[in-house]
mmCIF file of C-alpha atoms in Angstrom:
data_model
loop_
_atom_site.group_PDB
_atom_site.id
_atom_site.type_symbol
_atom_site.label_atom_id
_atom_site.label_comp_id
_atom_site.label_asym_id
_atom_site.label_seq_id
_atom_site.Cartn_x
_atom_site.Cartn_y
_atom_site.Cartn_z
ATOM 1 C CA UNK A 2 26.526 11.238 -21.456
ATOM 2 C CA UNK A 3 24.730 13.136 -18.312
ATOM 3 C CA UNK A 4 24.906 10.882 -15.013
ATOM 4 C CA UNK A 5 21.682 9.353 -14.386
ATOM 5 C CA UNK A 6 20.370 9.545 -10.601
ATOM 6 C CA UNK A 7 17.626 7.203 -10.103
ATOM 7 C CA UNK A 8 17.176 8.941 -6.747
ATOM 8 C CA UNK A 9 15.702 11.963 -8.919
ATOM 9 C CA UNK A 10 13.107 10.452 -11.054
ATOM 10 C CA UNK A 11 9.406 10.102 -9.344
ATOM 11 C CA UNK A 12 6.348 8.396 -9.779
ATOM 12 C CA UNK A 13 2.993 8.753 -7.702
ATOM 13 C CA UNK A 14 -0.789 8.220 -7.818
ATOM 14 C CA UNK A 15 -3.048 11.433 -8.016
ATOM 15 C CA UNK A 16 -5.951 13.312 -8.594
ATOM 16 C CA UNK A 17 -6.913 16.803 -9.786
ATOM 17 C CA UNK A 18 -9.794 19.073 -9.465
ATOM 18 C CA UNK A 19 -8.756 20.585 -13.215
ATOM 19 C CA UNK A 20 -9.489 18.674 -16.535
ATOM 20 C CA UNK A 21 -7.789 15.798 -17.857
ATOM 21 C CA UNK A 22 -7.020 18.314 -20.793
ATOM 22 C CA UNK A 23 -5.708 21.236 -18.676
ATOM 23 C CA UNK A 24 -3.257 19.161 -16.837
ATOM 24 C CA UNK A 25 -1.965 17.177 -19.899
ATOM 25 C CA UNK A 26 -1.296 20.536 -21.732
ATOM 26 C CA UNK A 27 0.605 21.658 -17.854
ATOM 27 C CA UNK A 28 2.545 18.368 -18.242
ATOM 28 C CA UNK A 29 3.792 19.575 -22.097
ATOM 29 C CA UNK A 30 4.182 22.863 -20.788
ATOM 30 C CA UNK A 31 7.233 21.953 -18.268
ATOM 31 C CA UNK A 32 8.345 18.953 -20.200
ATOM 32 C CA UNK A 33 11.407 19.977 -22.387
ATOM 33 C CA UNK A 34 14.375 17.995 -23.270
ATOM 34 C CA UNK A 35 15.764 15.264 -20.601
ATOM 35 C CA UNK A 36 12.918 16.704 -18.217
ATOM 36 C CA UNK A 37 9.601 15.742 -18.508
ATOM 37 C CA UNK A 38 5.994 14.765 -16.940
ATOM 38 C CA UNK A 39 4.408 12.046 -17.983
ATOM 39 C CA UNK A 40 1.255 10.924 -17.065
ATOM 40 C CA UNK A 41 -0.486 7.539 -16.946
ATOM 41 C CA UNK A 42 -3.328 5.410 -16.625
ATOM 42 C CA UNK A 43 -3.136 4.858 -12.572
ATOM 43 C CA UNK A 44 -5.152 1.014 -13.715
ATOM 44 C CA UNK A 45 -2.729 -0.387 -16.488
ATOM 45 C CA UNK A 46 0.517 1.687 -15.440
ATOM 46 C CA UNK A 47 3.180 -0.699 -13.521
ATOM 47 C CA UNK A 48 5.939 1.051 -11.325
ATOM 48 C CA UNK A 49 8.284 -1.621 -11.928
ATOM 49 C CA UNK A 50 8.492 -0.756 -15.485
ATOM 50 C CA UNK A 51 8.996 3.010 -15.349
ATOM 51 C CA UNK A 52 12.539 2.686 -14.194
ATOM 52 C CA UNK A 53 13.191 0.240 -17.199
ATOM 53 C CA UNK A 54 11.183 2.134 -19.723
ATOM 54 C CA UNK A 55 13.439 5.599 -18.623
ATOM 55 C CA UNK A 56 16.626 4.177 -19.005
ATOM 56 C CA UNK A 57 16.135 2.701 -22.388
ATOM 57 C CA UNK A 58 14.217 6.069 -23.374
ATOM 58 C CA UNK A 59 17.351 7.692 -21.918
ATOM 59 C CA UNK A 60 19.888 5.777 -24.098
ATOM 60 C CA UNK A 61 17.994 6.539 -27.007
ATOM 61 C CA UNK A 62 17.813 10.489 -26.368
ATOM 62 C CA UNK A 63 21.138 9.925 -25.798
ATOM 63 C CA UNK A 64 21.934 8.945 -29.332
ATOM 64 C CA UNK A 65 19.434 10.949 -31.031
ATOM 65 C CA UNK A 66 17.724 8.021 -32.303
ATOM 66 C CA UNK A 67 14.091 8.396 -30.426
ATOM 67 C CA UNK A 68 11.015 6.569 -32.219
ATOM 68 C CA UNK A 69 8.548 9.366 -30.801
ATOM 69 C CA UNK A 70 9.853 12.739 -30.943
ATOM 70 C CA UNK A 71 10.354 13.142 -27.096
ATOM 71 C CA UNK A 72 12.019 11.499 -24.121
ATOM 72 C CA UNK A 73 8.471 12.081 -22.747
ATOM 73 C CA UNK A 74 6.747 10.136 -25.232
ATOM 74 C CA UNK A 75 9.822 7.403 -25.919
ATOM 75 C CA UNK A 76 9.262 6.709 -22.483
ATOM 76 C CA UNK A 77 5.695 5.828 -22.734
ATOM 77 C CA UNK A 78 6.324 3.653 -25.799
ATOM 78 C CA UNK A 79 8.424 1.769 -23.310
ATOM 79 C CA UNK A 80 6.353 1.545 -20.812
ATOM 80 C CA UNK A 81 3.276 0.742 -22.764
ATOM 81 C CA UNK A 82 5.038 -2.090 -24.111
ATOM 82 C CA UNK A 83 4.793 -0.649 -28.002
ATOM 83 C CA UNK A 84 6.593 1.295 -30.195
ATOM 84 C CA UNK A 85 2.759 2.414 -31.568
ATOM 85 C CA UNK A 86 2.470 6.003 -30.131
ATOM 86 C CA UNK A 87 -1.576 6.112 -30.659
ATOM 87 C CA UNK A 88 -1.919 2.904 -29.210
ATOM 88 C CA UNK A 89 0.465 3.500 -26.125
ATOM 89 C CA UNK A 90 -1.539 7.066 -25.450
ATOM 90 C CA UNK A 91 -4.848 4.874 -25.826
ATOM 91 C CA UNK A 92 -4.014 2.329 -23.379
ATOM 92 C CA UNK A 93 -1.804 3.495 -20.810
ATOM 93 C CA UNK A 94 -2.382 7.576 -20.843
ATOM 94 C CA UNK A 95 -4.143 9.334 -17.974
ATOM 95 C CA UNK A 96 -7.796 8.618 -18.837
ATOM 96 C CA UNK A 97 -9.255 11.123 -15.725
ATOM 97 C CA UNK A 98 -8.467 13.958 -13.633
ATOM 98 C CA UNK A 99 -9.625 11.973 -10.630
ATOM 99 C CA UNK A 100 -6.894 9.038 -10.627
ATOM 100 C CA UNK A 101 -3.769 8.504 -12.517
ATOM 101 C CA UNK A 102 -0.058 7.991 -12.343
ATOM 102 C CA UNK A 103 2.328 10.749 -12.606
ATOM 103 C CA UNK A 104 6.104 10.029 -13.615
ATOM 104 C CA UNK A 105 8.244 12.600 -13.282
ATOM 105 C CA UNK A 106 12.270 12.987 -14.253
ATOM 106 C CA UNK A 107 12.701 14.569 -10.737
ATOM 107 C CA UNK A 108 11.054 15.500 -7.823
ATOM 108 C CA UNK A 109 11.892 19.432 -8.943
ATOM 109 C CA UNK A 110 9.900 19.380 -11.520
ATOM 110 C CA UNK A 111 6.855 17.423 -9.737
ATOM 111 C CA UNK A 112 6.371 19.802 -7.369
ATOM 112 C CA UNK A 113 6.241 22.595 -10.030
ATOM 113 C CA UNK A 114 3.454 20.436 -11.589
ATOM 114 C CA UNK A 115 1.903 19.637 -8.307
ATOM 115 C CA UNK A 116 1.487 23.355 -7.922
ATOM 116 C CA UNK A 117 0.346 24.502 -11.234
ATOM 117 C CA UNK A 118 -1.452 21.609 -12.256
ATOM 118 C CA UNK A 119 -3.599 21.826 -8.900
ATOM 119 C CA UNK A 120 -2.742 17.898 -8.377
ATOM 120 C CA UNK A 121 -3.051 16.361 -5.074
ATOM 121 C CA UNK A 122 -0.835 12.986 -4.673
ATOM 122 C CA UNK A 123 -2.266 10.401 -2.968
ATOM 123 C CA UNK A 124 0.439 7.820 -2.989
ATOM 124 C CA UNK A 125 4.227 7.454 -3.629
ATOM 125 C CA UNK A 126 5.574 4.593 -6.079
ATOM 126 C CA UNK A 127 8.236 2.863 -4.926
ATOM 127 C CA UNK A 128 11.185 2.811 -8.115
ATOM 128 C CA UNK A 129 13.083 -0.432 -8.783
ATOM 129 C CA UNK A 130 14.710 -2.075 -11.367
ATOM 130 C CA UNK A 131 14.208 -5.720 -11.645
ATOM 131 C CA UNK A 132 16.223 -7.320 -14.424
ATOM 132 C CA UNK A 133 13.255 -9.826 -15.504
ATOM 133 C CA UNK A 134 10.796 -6.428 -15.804
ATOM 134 C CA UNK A 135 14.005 -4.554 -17.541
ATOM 135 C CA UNK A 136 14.911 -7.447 -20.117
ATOM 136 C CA UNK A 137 10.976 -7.356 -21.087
ATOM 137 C CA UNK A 138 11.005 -3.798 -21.365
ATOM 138 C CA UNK A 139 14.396 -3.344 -23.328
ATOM 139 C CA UNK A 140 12.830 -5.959 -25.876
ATOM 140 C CA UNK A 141 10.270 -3.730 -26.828
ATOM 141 C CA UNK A 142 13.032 -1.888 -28.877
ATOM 142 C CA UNK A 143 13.485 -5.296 -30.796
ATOM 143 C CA UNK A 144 10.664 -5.985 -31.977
ATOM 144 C CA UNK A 145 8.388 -3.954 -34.205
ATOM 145 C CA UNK A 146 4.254 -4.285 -33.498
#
């Protein structure tokens, strides 16, 4: 299994003068494999769960045994806090161009989107796993909705 360098993954709020649409189909664009944008709700998304919600995504990928058919998308089940993809994209995707949270599986790949996506980021998220926030996240595996 790849090393996993927490150092590398990224989250931030942000805004964009293109559509919601145009800079969700960017995000799919340069998402592929392990590496992937994914963007977020900047009201309902929590930072401390991102971290959580990777590493479980991660393990998954890992074992080729992903609920949604993406570490992009696995990871927002996680983070969401469902293993319902309509409901997780309802409730905690981007829902503007003007503010939202992007998560990114390194800083490489942010600044590619930051650049073709026309995004301007208007505040770093600080990355941390806390082991109460991780054991809620990890049960969301468990326990079907």
């Amino acid at each position: 299994m790849k090393e996993i360098e927490s150092d590398n993954l990224v989250a931030c709020l942000a805004s964009s003068g293109k559509g919601l649409e145009e800079i969700v189909g960017i995000s799919r664009e340069l998402s592929k494999g392990p590496e992937f944008i994914l963007l977020l709700d900047a009201g309902k998304a929590q930072p401390e769960r991102l971290l959580p919600a990777y590493l479980n995504s991660y393990l998954r990928y890992s074992e080729s045994c992903l609920k949604a058919k993406s570490l992009q998308m696995e990871t927002l089940l996680f983070a969401a806090g469902t293993l319902r993809l309509d409901k997780a994209i309802k409730e905690y995707g981007a829902k503007n161009n003007k503010r939202f949270m992007v998560f990114a599986s390194s800083g490489r790949l942010l600044e590619a989107f930051r650049k073709k996506a026309g995004i301007r980021i208007t505040k770093r998220c600080k990355l941390v796993f806390d082991a109460d926030v991780a054991v809620k996240v990890a049960s969301v595996g468990l326990v079907e909705d």
